[in-house]
Amino acid sequence: MIHIREGTFHECVDLSSKIPEFNSPYKIDEYKKRCAGKYLALIAEIDKPVGFKIGYDRFKNGSFYSWMGGVLPKFRRMGVAYSLANFQEKWAAENKFSLILLKTRKKHDEMIAFSLNRGFIITEETQIIPAEETRIWMGKSLNC
């Protein structure tokens, strides 16, 4: 069974260092700087921490920015990311955010597909060379 709970920056940093898609994961100072205001750090557990998701009030415009997240490879395709996203979206709606925003890279096609399946739409692409590094902005209304 998947248990979702609020977590710490240290837990998020530790898990991010074990996610192979993150070439150079952020250090704790970056988490503290970005999340100085309203934020939510989540940890998914299946007997031990197996995933995380963290977001914050980046734009101060009623949107919640889903900044970072990942699931350890051994625990993928088990509903962990889905459970984390559900918790984050419910929390954001309860905290009067009207929109969830995220940014990913074109090379993370599984993240793009996951987000599209959850009702996100692509709102912007920032072209980067090489093309797989192109930034994909996505948004989802929370219908508050």
mmCIF file of C-alpha atoms in Angstrom, residues 62-66 82 85-90 92-93 97-103 114-123 137-144:
data_model
loop_
_atom_site.group_PDB
_atom_site.id
_atom_site.type_symbol
_atom_site.label_atom_id
_atom_site.label_comp_id
_atom_site.label_asym_id
_atom_site.label_seq_id
_atom_site.Cartn_x
_atom_site.Cartn_y
_atom_site.Cartn_z
ATOM 1 C CA GLY A 62 -3.127 31.788 -7.853
ATOM 2 C CA SER A 63 -1.160 29.004 -9.527
ATOM 3 C CA PHE A 64 0.817 26.284 -7.752
ATOM 4 C CA TYR A 65 4.098 25.280 -9.409
ATOM 5 C CA SER A 66 4.785 21.541 -9.265
ATOM 6 C CA TYR A 82 -0.440 9.094 -9.466
ATOM 7 C CA ALA A 85 -0.132 13.982 -7.903
ATOM 8 C CA ASN A 86 -3.598 13.344 -6.444
ATOM 9 C CA PHE A 87 -2.459 14.485 -2.997
ATOM 10 C CA GLN A 88 -0.740 17.581 -4.396
ATOM 11 C CA GLU A 89 -3.732 18.616 -6.523
ATOM 12 C CA LYS A 90 -6.192 18.118 -3.657
ATOM 13 C CA ALA A 92 -3.513 22.914 -3.851
ATOM 14 C CA ALA A 93 -7.283 23.185 -4.395
ATOM 15 C CA PHE A 97 -4.855 27.619 -5.846
ATOM 16 C CA SER A 98 -6.793 27.557 -9.121
ATOM 17 C CA LEU A 99 -4.144 26.078 -11.410
ATOM 18 C CA ILE A 100 -1.226 23.646 -11.267
ATOM 19 C CA LEU A 101 1.746 24.457 -13.497
ATOM 20 C CA LEU A 102 4.768 22.347 -14.304
ATOM 21 C CA LYS A 103 7.765 22.465 -16.581
ATOM 22 C CA PHE A 114 1.528 11.139 -17.544
ATOM 23 C CA SER A 115 0.617 14.827 -17.286
ATOM 24 C CA LEU A 116 -1.531 14.809 -20.439
ATOM 25 C CA ASN A 117 -3.385 11.767 -19.074
ATOM 26 C CA ARG A 118 -4.072 13.729 -15.864
ATOM 27 C CA GLY A 119 -5.704 16.582 -17.761
ATOM 28 C CA PHE A 120 -2.768 18.944 -18.228
ATOM 29 C CA ILE A 121 -2.396 20.833 -21.473
ATOM 30 C CA ILE A 122 0.815 22.049 -23.073
ATOM 31 C CA THR A 123 0.836 25.825 -22.783
ATOM 32 C CA TRP A 137 5.255 24.116 -19.871
ATOM 33 C CA MET A 138 1.981 22.461 -18.897
ATOM 34 C CA GLY A 139 -1.033 23.576 -16.877
ATOM 35 C CA LYS A 140 -4.171 22.098 -15.338
ATOM 36 C CA SER A 141 -7.165 23.949 -13.951
ATOM 37 C CA LEU A 142 -8.228 22.875 -10.458
ATOM 38 C CA ASN A 143 -11.816 24.089 -10.995
ATOM 39 C CA CYS A 144 -12.033 25.802 -7.621
#
